């Protein structure tokens, strides 16, 4: 086959792959950006534009009233602070506990370790709804294996507080904790054992080796797990609305936003409220809820992508 024909064939292959890749990227970008753009268009519309047949994307009457109503009814700034506090606390505790568990599974071999790690993988596969009822009842009448009633005479109700999230984070049982343990285990297994052996020769113990040698080398895994944990806790509505029924966090405020708005607008009779306008304000509240995450991502996207590559989750 002539060289020129081979070069032409390779050129066509490169062009074909470029077109396919561009199509895939454009399709994925559309799937991700379309709901956000639609919510932005809805949030800046006036109520009268909802019923105009000529208004689809670009509003005829621009307004920020939807944002003002959502901020007022959600008590946005206090809710933002509470949600950030809850997400940051659970993220820090989850990263610490999962790093310890991942290091134990990667380096400290003991009888039954493989069986326990299989249980960790099982927590990733099992839907959280299957164990919700026993966890809920345990937190409603928390006894700490019978020690609390022995001291105070009765159990403690941990619902409507941050304690369910703190306890599950401390024990590496928080939201998606099995995945974080797996990430840390795989990363620690990739570090040469000679690094630890050199520390042991210098007289370092397991604890000091973990804190001084392994953790500084596990920065990519730490960044990955902390970002995943923070975002998933921020967006969680399943556990948050179950454990916190009256606290002002994003999930509870968003779920009650249409009802609270209807009560305010209709003087206590929510049944007479316009459902389309309620949906419009709720879309605005969703935008306000994800806005902090977008801002955070703009600052940490480079570190996040590098961490994903180095932890081996993709590629």
JSON list of N, CA and C in Angstrom, two decimals, residues 144-211:
[
{"chain": "A", "resi": 144, "resn": "UNK", "atom": "N", "xyz": [-26.06, 3.35, 73.72]},
{"chain": "A", "resi": 144, "resn": "UNK", "atom": "CA", "xyz": [-24.62, 3.07, 73.73]},
{"chain": "A", "resi": 144, "resn": "UNK", "atom": "C", "xyz": [-24.36, 1.74, 74.42]},
{"chain": "A", "resi": 145, "resn": "UNK", "atom": "N", "xyz": [-25.01, 0.70, 73.88]},
{"chain": "A", "resi": 145, "resn": "UNK", "atom": "CA", "xyz": [-24.88, -0.67, 74.38]},
{"chain": "A", "resi": 145, "resn": "UNK", "atom": "C", "xyz": [-25.29, -0.78, 75.86]},
{"chain": "A", "resi": 146, "resn": "UNK", "atom": "N", "xyz": [-26.29, 0.00, 76.24]},
{"chain": "A", "resi": 146, "resn": "UNK", "atom": "CA", "xyz": [-26.84, -0.08, 77.59]},
{"chain": "A", "resi": 146, "resn": "UNK", "atom": "C", "xyz": [-26.16, 0.77, 78.62]},
{"chain": "A", "resi": 147, "resn": "UNK", "atom": "N", "xyz": [-25.11, 1.50, 78.25]},
{"chain": "A", "resi": 147, "resn": "UNK", "atom": "CA", "xyz": [-24.37, 2.28, 79.24]},
{"chain": "A", "resi": 147, "resn": "UNK", "atom": "C", "xyz": [-25.11, 3.55, 79.65]},
{"chain": "A", "resi": 148, "resn": "UNK", "atom": "N", "xyz": [-25.78, 4.21, 78.69]},
{"chain": "A", "resi": 148, "resn": "UNK", "atom": "CA", "xyz": [-26.48, 5.46, 79.02]},
{"chain": "A", "resi": 148, "resn": "UNK", "atom": "C", "xyz": [-27.64, 5.23, 79.99]},
{"chain": "A", "resi": 149, "resn": "UNK", "atom": "N", "xyz": [-28.53, 4.24, 79.77]},
{"chain": "A", "resi": 149, "resn": "UNK", "atom": "CA", "xyz": [-29.57, 3.99, 80.78]},
{"chain": "A", "resi": 149, "resn": "UNK", "atom": "C", "xyz": [-29.00, 3.56, 82.13]},
{"chain": "A", "resi": 150, "resn": "UNK", "atom": "N", "xyz": [-27.86, 2.91, 82.13]},
{"chain": "A", "resi": 150, "resn": "UNK", "atom": "CA", "xyz": [-27.25, 2.50, 83.38]},
{"chain": "A", "resi": 150, "resn": "UNK", "atom": "C", "xyz": [-26.81, 3.70, 84.22]},
{"chain": "A", "resi": 151, "resn": "UNK", "atom": "N", "xyz": [-26.43, 4.79, 83.52]},
{"chain": "A", "resi": 151, "resn": "UNK", "atom": "CA", "xyz": [-25.95, 5.99, 84.23]},
{"chain": "A", "resi": 151, "resn": "UNK", "atom": "C", "xyz": [-27.10, 6.96, 84.51]},
{"chain": "A", "resi": 152, "resn": "UNK", "atom": "N", "xyz": [-27.90, 7.26, 83.46]},
{"chain": "A", "resi": 152, "resn": "UNK", "atom": "CA", "xyz": [-28.94, 8.28, 83.60]},
{"chain": "A", "resi": 152, "resn": "UNK", "atom": "C", "xyz": [-30.33, 7.71, 83.87]},
{"chain": "A", "resi": 153, "resn": "UNK", "atom": "N", "xyz": [-30.51, 6.44, 83.63]},
{"chain": "A", "resi": 153, "resn": "UNK", "atom": "CA", "xyz": [-31.81, 5.83, 83.88]},
{"chain": "A", "resi": 153, "resn": "UNK", "atom": "C", "xyz": [-32.73, 5.79, 82.67]},
{"chain": "A", "resi": 154, "resn": "UNK", "atom": "N", "xyz": [-32.36, 6.42, 81.56]},
{"chain": "A", "resi": 154, "resn": "UNK", "atom": "CA", "xyz": [-33.18, 6.38, 80.36]},
{"chain": "A", "resi": 154, "resn": "UNK", "atom": "C", "xyz": [-32.30, 6.59, 79.13]},
{"chain": "A", "resi": 155, "resn": "UNK", "atom": "N", "xyz": [-32.84, 6.23, 77.99]},
{"chain": "A", "resi": 155, "resn": "UNK", "atom": "CA", "xyz": [-32.09, 6.39, 76.74]},
{"chain": "A", "resi": 155, "resn": "UNK", "atom": "C", "xyz": [-32.13, 7.85, 76.28]},
{"chain": "A", "resi": 156, "resn": "UNK", "atom": "N", "xyz": [-31.36, 8.14, 75.25]},
{"chain": "A", "resi": 156, "resn": "UNK", "atom": "CA", "xyz": [-31.24, 9.49, 74.72]},
{"chain": "A", "resi": 156, "resn": "UNK", "atom": "C", "xyz": [-31.77, 9.52, 73.29]},
{"chain": "A", "resi": 157, "resn": "UNK", "atom": "N", "xyz": [-32.55, 10.54, 72.96]},
{"chain": "A", "resi": 157, "resn": "UNK", "atom": "CA", "xyz": [-33.05, 10.73, 71.60]},
{"chain": "A", "resi": 157, "resn": "UNK", "atom": "C", "xyz": [-32.08, 11.65, 70.85]},
{"chain": "A", "resi": 158, "resn": "UNK", "atom": "N", "xyz": [-31.39, 11.11, 69.84]},
{"chain": "A", "resi": 158, "resn": "UNK", "atom": "CA", "xyz": [-30.40, 11.88, 69.09]},
{"chain": "A", "resi": 158, "resn": "UNK", "atom": "C", "xyz": [-30.96, 12.52, 67.83]},
{"chain": "A", "resi": 159, "resn": "UNK", "atom": "N", "xyz": [-32.25, 12.29, 67.56]},
{"chain": "A", "resi": 159, "resn": "UNK", "atom": "CA", "xyz": [-32.84, 12.88, 66.37]},
{"chain": "A", "resi": 159, "resn": "UNK", "atom": "C", "xyz": [-32.99, 14.39, 66.55]},
{"chain": "A", "resi": 160, "resn": "UNK", "atom": "N", "xyz": [-33.08, 15.10, 65.42]},
{"chain": "A", "resi": 160, "resn": "UNK", "atom": "CA", "xyz": [-33.13, 16.56, 65.40]},
{"chain": "A", "resi": 160, "resn": "UNK", "atom": "C", "xyz": [-31.89, 17.19, 66.01]},
{"chain": "A", "resi": 161, "resn": "UNK", "atom": "N", "xyz": [-30.77, 16.53, 65.82]},
{"chain": "A", "resi": 161, "resn": "UNK", "atom": "CA", "xyz": [-29.47, 17.07, 66.24]},
{"chain": "A", "resi": 161, "resn": "UNK", "atom": "C", "xyz": [-28.43, 16.59, 65.23]},
{"chain": "A", "resi": 162, "resn": "UNK", "atom": "N", "xyz": [-27.21, 17.11, 65.39]},
{"chain": "A", "resi": 162, "resn": "UNK", "atom": "CA", "xyz": [-26.12, 16.71, 64.49]},
{"chain": "A", "resi": 162, "resn": "UNK", "atom": "C", "xyz": [-25.45, 15.42, 64.94]},
{"chain": "A", "resi": 163, "resn": "UNK", "atom": "N", "xyz": [-25.84, 14.88, 66.09]},
{"chain": "A", "resi": 163, "resn": "UNK", "atom": "CA", "xyz": [-25.17, 13.70, 66.62]},
{"chain": "A", "resi": 163, "resn": "UNK", "atom": "C", "xyz": [-25.25, 12.48, 65.71]},
{"chain": "A", "resi": 164, "resn": "UNK", "atom": "N", "xyz": [-26.37, 12.20, 65.03]},
{"chain": "A", "resi": 164, "resn": "UNK", "atom": "CA", "xyz": [-26.36, 11.05, 64.11]},
{"chain": "A", "resi": 164, "resn": "UNK", "atom": "C", "xyz": [-25.28, 11.15, 63.04]},
{"chain": "A", "resi": 165, "resn": "UNK", "atom": "N", "xyz": [-25.06, 12.35, 62.52]},
{"chain": "A", "resi": 165, "resn": "UNK", "atom": "CA", "xyz": [-24.04, 12.54, 61.50]},
{"chain": "A", "resi": 165, "resn": "UNK", "atom": "C", "xyz": [-22.63, 12.46, 62.10]},
{"chain": "A", "resi": 166, "resn": "UNK", "atom": "N", "xyz": [-22.46, 13.00, 63.29]},
{"chain": "A", "resi": 166, "resn": "UNK", "atom": "CA", "xyz": [-21.15, 12.96, 63.94]},
{"chain": "A", "resi": 166, "resn": "UNK", "atom": "C", "xyz": [-20.76, 11.53, 64.29]},
{"chain": "A", "resi": 167, "resn": "UNK", "atom": "N", "xyz": [-21.68, 10.77, 64.85]},
{"chain": "A", "resi": 167, "resn": "UNK", "atom": "CA", "xyz": [-21.37, 9.40, 65.27]},
{"chain": "A", "resi": 167, "resn": "UNK", "atom": "C", "xyz": [-21.09, 8.50, 64.06]},
{"chain": "A", "resi": 168, "resn": "UNK", "atom": "N", "xyz": [-21.90, 8.63, 63.01]},
{"chain": "A", "resi": 168, "resn": "UNK", "atom": "CA", "xyz": [-21.65, 7.80, 61.83]},
{"chain": "A", "resi": 168, "resn": "UNK", "atom": "C", "xyz": [-20.36, 8.20, 61.13]},
{"chain": "A", "resi": 169, "resn": "UNK", "atom": "N", "xyz": [-20.00, 9.47, 61.19]},
{"chain": "A", "resi": 169, "resn": "UNK", "atom": "CA", "xyz": [-18.74, 9.91, 60.58]},
{"chain": "A", "resi": 169, "resn": "UNK", "atom": "C", "xyz": [-17.54, 9.42, 61.39]},
{"chain": "A", "resi": 170, "resn": "UNK", "atom": "N", "xyz": [-17.64, 9.47, 62.71]},
{"chain": "A", "resi": 170, "resn": "UNK", "atom": "CA", "xyz": [-16.53, 9.01, 63.57]},
{"chain": "A", "resi": 170, "resn": "UNK", "atom": "C", "xyz": [-16.27, 7.52, 63.41]},
{"chain": "A", "resi": 171, "resn": "UNK", "atom": "N", "xyz": [-17.30, 6.76, 63.13]},
{"chain": "A", "resi": 171, "resn": "UNK", "atom": "CA", "xyz": [-17.16, 5.30, 63.02]},
{"chain": "A", "resi": 171, "resn": "UNK", "atom": "C", "xyz": [-17.06, 4.83, 61.58]},
{"chain": "A", "resi": 172, "resn": "UNK", "atom": "N", "xyz": [-16.82, 5.73, 60.64]},
{"chain": "A", "resi": 172, "resn": "UNK", "atom": "CA", "xyz": [-16.68, 5.39, 59.22]},
{"chain": "A", "resi": 172, "resn": "UNK", "atom": "C", "xyz": [-17.92, 4.68, 58.68]},
{"chain": "A", "resi": 173, "resn": "UNK", "atom": "N", "xyz": [-19.09, 5.15, 59.11]},
{"chain": "A", "resi": 173, "resn": "UNK", "atom": "CA", "xyz": [-20.36, 4.61, 58.62]},
{"chain": "A", "resi": 173, "resn": "UNK", "atom": "C", "xyz": [-21.23, 5.69, 58.00]},
{"chain": "A", "resi": 174, "resn": "UNK", "atom": "N", "xyz": [-20.63, 6.80, 57.64]},
{"chain": "A", "resi": 174, "resn": "UNK", "atom": "CA", "xyz": [-21.40, 7.91, 57.10]},
{"chain": "A", "resi": 174, "resn": "UNK", "atom": "C", "xyz": [-21.78, 7.63, 55.65]},
{"chain": "A", "resi": 175, "resn": "UNK", "atom": "N", "xyz": [-22.39, 8.64, 55.02]},
{"chain": "A", "resi": 175, "resn": "UNK", "atom": "CA", "xyz": [-22.84, 8.51, 53.64]},
{"chain": "A", "resi": 175, "resn": "UNK", "atom": "C", "xyz": [-21.67, 8.22, 52.71]},
{"chain": "A", "resi": 176, "resn": "UNK", "atom": "N", "xyz": [-21.73, 7.09, 51.97]},
{"chain": "A", "resi": 176, "resn": "UNK", "atom": "CA", "xyz": [-20.71, 6.67, 51.01]},
{"chain": "A", "resi": 176, "resn": "UNK", "atom": "C", "xyz": [-19.37, 6.35, 51.67]},
{"chain": "A", "resi": 177, "resn": "UNK", "atom": "N", "xyz": [-19.35, 6.05, 52.97]},
{"chain": "A", "resi": 177, "resn": "UNK", "atom": "CA", "xyz": [-18.07, 5.81, 53.65]},
{"chain": "A", "resi": 177, "resn": "UNK", "atom": "C", "xyz": [-17.36, 4.57, 53.09]},
{"chain": "A", "resi": 178, "resn": "UNK", "atom": "N", "xyz": [-18.10, 3.58, 52.65]},
{"chain": "A", "resi": 178, "resn": "UNK", "atom": "CA", "xyz": [-17.48, 2.39, 52.07]},
{"chain": "A", "resi": 178, "resn": "UNK", "atom": "C", "xyz": [-16.62, 2.72, 50.87]},
{"chain": "A", "resi": 179, "resn": "UNK", "atom": "N", "xyz": [-17.10, 3.65, 50.04]},
{"chain": "A", "resi": 179, "resn": "UNK", "atom": "CA", "xyz": [-16.33, 4.07, 48.87]},
{"chain": "A", "resi": 179, "resn": "UNK", "atom": "C", "xyz": [-15.04, 4.78, 49.29]},
{"chain": "A", "resi": 180, "resn": "UNK", "atom": "N", "xyz": [-15.10, 5.60, 50.32]},
{"chain": "A", "resi": 180, "resn": "UNK", "atom": "CA", "xyz": [-13.92, 6.33, 50.77]},
{"chain": "A", "resi": 180, "resn": "UNK", "atom": "C", "xyz": [-12.87, 5.38, 51.35]},
{"chain": "A", "resi": 181, "resn": "UNK", "atom": "N", "xyz": [-13.34, 4.39, 52.10]},
{"chain": "A", "resi": 181, "resn": "UNK", "atom": "CA", "xyz": [-12.41, 3.39, 52.64]},
{"chain": "A", "resi": 181, "resn": "UNK", "atom": "C", "xyz": [-11.73, 2.65, 51.51]},
{"chain": "A", "resi": 182, "resn": "UNK", "atom": "N", "xyz": [-12.49, 2.31, 50.48]},
{"chain": "A", "resi": 182, "resn": "UNK", "atom": "CA", "xyz": [-11.91, 1.62, 49.33]},
{"chain": "A", "resi": 182, "resn": "UNK", "atom": "C", "xyz": [-10.86, 2.49, 48.64]},
{"chain": "A", "resi": 183, "resn": "UNK", "atom": "N", "xyz": [-11.15, 3.79, 48.47]},
{"chain": "A", "resi": 183, "resn": "UNK", "atom": "CA", "xyz": [-10.19, 4.69, 47.84]},
{"chain": "A", "resi": 183, "resn": "UNK", "atom": "C", "xyz": [-8.90, 4.76, 48.64]},
{"chain": "A", "resi": 184, "resn": "UNK", "atom": "N", "xyz": [-9.01, 4.93, 49.96]},
{"chain": "A", "resi": 184, "resn": "UNK", "atom": "CA", "xyz": [-7.81, 5.00, 50.80]},
{"chain": "A", "resi": 184, "resn": "UNK", "atom": "C", "xyz": [-7.04, 3.68, 50.78]},
{"chain": "A", "resi": 185, "resn": "UNK", "atom": "N", "xyz": [-7.75, 2.57, 50.83]},
{"chain": "A", "resi": 185, "resn": "UNK", "atom": "CA", "xyz": [-7.07, 1.26, 50.81]},
{"chain": "A", "resi": 185, "resn": "UNK", "atom": "C", "xyz": [-6.26, 1.09, 49.53]},
{"chain": "A", "resi": 186, "resn": "UNK", "atom": "N", "xyz": [-6.88, 1.39, 48.41]},
{"chain": "A", "resi": 186, "resn": "UNK", "atom": "CA", "xyz": [-6.18, 1.22, 47.14]},
{"chain": "A", "resi": 186, "resn": "UNK", "atom": "C", "xyz": [-4.99, 2.16, 47.03]},
{"chain": "A", "resi": 187, "resn": "UNK", "atom": "N", "xyz": [-5.12, 3.37, 47.55]},
{"chain": "A", "resi": 187, "resn": "UNK", "atom": "CA", "xyz": [-4.02, 4.32, 47.48]},
{"chain": "A", "resi": 187, "resn": "UNK", "atom": "C", "xyz": [-2.87, 3.90, 48.38]},
{"chain": "A", "resi": 188, "resn": "UNK", "atom": "N", "xyz": [-3.17, 3.48, 49.59]},
{"chain": "A", "resi": 188, "resn": "UNK", "atom": "CA", "xyz": [-2.11, 3.06, 50.51]},
{"chain": "A", "resi": 188, "resn": "UNK", "atom": "C", "xyz": [-1.40, 1.80, 50.02]},
{"chain": "A", "resi": 189, "resn": "UNK", "atom": "N", "xyz": [-2.14, 0.93, 49.34]},
{"chain": "A", "resi": 189, "resn": "UNK", "atom": "CA", "xyz": [-1.51, -0.27, 48.79]},
{"chain": "A", "resi": 189, "resn": "UNK", "atom": "C", "xyz": [-0.54, 0.07, 47.68]},
{"chain": "A", "resi": 190, "resn": "UNK", "atom": "N", "xyz": [-0.75, 1.21, 47.02]},
{"chain": "A", "resi": 190, "resn": "UNK", "atom": "CA", "xyz": [0.16, 1.61, 45.95]},
{"chain": "A", "resi": 190, "resn": "UNK", "atom": "C", "xyz": [1.44, 2.26, 46.43]},
{"chain": "A", "resi": 191, "resn": "UNK", "atom": "N", "xyz": [1.53, 2.59, 47.72]},
{"chain": "A", "resi": 191, "resn": "UNK", "atom": "CA", "xyz": [2.76, 3.17, 48.27]},
{"chain": "A", "resi": 191, "resn": "UNK", "atom": "C", "xyz": [3.74, 2.05, 48.58]},
{"chain": "A", "resi": 192, "resn": "UNK", "atom": "N", "xyz": [4.99, 2.14, 48.14]},
{"chain": "A", "resi": 192, "resn": "UNK", "atom": "CA", "xyz": [5.97, 1.05, 48.38]},
{"chain": "A", "resi": 192, "resn": "UNK", "atom": "C", "xyz": [6.14, 0.77, 49.87]},
{"chain": "A", "resi": 193, "resn": "UNK", "atom": "N", "xyz": [6.21, -0.52, 50.20]},
{"chain": "A", "resi": 193, "resn": "UNK", "atom": "CA", "xyz": [6.38, -0.92, 51.60]},
{"chain": "A", "resi": 193, "resn": "UNK", "atom": "C", "xyz": [7.74, -0.51, 52.15]},
{"chain": "A", "resi": 194, "resn": "UNK", "atom": "N", "xyz": [8.71, -0.30, 51.26]},
{"chain": "A", "resi": 194, "resn": "UNK", "atom": "CA", "xyz": [10.04, 0.10, 51.72]},
{"chain": "A", "resi": 194, "resn": "UNK", "atom": "C", "xyz": [9.99, 1.43, 52.48]},
{"chain": "A", "resi": 195, "resn": "UNK", "atom": "N", "xyz": [9.04, 2.29, 52.14]},
{"chain": "A", "resi": 195, "resn": "UNK", "atom": "CA", "xyz": [8.91, 3.57, 52.84]},
{"chain": "A", "resi": 195, "resn": "UNK", "atom": "C", "xyz": [8.56, 3.34, 54.31]},
{"chain": "A", "resi": 196, "resn": "UNK", "atom": "N", "xyz": [7.60, 2.44, 54.54]},
{"chain": "A", "resi": 196, "resn": "UNK", "atom": "CA", "xyz": [7.22, 2.12, 55.92]},
{"chain": "A", "resi": 196, "resn": "UNK", "atom": "C", "xyz": [8.33, 1.38, 56.65]},
{"chain": "A", "resi": 197, "resn": "UNK", "atom": "N", "xyz": [8.96, 0.44, 55.96]},
{"chain": "A", "resi": 197, "resn": "UNK", "atom": "CA", "xyz": [10.02, -0.34, 56.61]},
{"chain": "A", "resi": 197, "resn": "UNK", "atom": "C", "xyz": [11.17, 0.56, 57.05]},
{"chain": "A", "resi": 198, "resn": "UNK", "atom": "N", "xyz": [11.47, 1.59, 56.24]},
{"chain": "A", "resi": 198, "resn": "UNK", "atom": "CA", "xyz": [12.52, 2.53, 56.65]},
{"chain": "A", "resi": 198, "resn": "UNK", "atom": "C", "xyz": [12.12, 3.29, 57.90]},
{"chain": "A", "resi": 199, "resn": "UNK", "atom": "N", "xyz": [10.84, 3.62, 58.01]},
{"chain": "A", "resi": 199, "resn": "UNK", "atom": "CA", "xyz": [10.37, 4.31, 59.21]},
{"chain": "A", "resi": 199, "resn": "UNK", "atom": "C", "xyz": [10.42, 3.39, 60.43]},
{"chain": "A", "resi": 200, "resn": "UNK", "atom": "N", "xyz": [10.08, 2.11, 60.23]},
{"chain": "A", "resi": 200, "resn": "UNK", "atom": "CA", "xyz": [10.15, 1.16, 61.35]},
{"chain": "A", "resi": 200, "resn": "UNK", "atom": "C", "xyz": [11.59, 0.97, 61.82]},
{"chain": "A", "resi": 201, "resn": "UNK", "atom": "N", "xyz": [12.52, 0.95, 60.89]},
{"chain": "A", "resi": 201, "resn": "UNK", "atom": "CA", "xyz": [13.93, 0.81, 61.26]},
{"chain": "A", "resi": 201, "resn": "UNK", "atom": "C", "xyz": [14.41, 2.00, 62.09]},
{"chain": "A", "resi": 202, "resn": "UNK", "atom": "N", "xyz": [13.87, 3.18, 61.77]},
{"chain": "A", "resi": 202, "resn": "UNK", "atom": "CA", "xyz": [14.24, 4.39, 62.51]},
{"chain": "A", "resi": 202, "resn": "UNK", "atom": "C", "xyz": [13.54, 4.48, 63.86]},
{"chain": "A", "resi": 203, "resn": "UNK", "atom": "N", "xyz": [12.73, 3.48, 64.19]},
{"chain": "A", "resi": 203, "resn": "UNK", "atom": "CA", "xyz": [12.08, 3.44, 65.50]},
{"chain": "A", "resi": 203, "resn": "UNK", "atom": "C", "xyz": [10.67, 3.97, 65.54]},
{"chain": "A", "resi": 204, "resn": "UNK", "atom": "N", "xyz": [10.08, 4.26, 64.39]},
{"chain": "A", "resi": 204, "resn": "UNK", "atom": "CA", "xyz": [8.70, 4.77, 64.36]},
{"chain": "A", "resi": 204, "resn": "UNK", "atom": "C", "xyz": [7.72, 3.62, 64.56]},
{"chain": "A", "resi": 205, "resn": "UNK", "atom": "N", "xyz": [6.64, 3.89, 65.25]},
{"chain": "A", "resi": 205, "resn": "UNK", "atom": "CA", "xyz": [5.59, 2.91, 65.43]},
{"chain": "A", "resi": 205, "resn": "UNK", "atom": "C", "xyz": [4.55, 3.00, 64.32]},
{"chain": "A", "resi": 206, "resn": "UNK", "atom": "N", "xyz": [3.48, 2.21, 64.47]},
{"chain": "A", "resi": 206, "resn": "UNK", "atom": "CA", "xyz": [2.44, 2.21, 63.44]},
{"chain": "A", "resi": 206, "resn": "UNK", "atom": "C", "xyz": [1.74, 3.57, 63.36]},
{"chain": "A", "resi": 207, "resn": "UNK", "atom": "N", "xyz": [1.46, 4.15, 64.53]},
{"chain": "A", "resi": 207, "resn": "UNK", "atom": "CA", "xyz": [0.76, 5.43, 64.54]},
{"chain": "A", "resi": 207, "resn": "UNK", "atom": "C", "xyz": [1.57, 6.56, 63.94]},
{"chain": "A", "resi": 208, "resn": "UNK", "atom": "N", "xyz": [2.83, 6.66, 64.34]},
{"chain": "A", "resi": 208, "resn": "UNK", "atom": "CA", "xyz": [3.68, 7.74, 63.81]},
{"chain": "A", "resi": 208, "resn": "UNK", "atom": "C", "xyz": [3.98, 7.52, 62.33]},
{"chain": "A", "resi": 209, "resn": "UNK", "atom": "N", "xyz": [4.11, 6.26, 61.91]},
{"chain": "A", "resi": 209, "resn": "UNK", "atom": "CA", "xyz": [4.32, 5.98, 60.49]},
{"chain": "A", "resi": 209, "resn": "UNK", "atom": "C", "xyz": [3.11, 6.42, 59.67]},
{"chain": "A", "resi": 210, "resn": "UNK", "atom": "N", "xyz": [1.93, 6.17, 60.21]},
{"chain": "A", "resi": 210, "resn": "UNK", "atom": "CA", "xyz": [0.71, 6.56, 59.51]},
{"chain": "A", "resi": 210, "resn": "UNK", "atom": "C", "xyz": [0.59, 8.08, 59.41]},
{"chain": "A", "resi": 211, "resn": "UNK", "atom": "N", "xyz": [0.83, 8.79, 60.51]},
{"chain": "A", "resi": 211, "resn": "UNK", "atom": "CA", "xyz": [0.63, 10.24, 60.52]},
{"chain": "A", "resi": 211, "resn": "UNK", "atom": "C", "xyz": [1.75, 11.01, 59.83]}
]
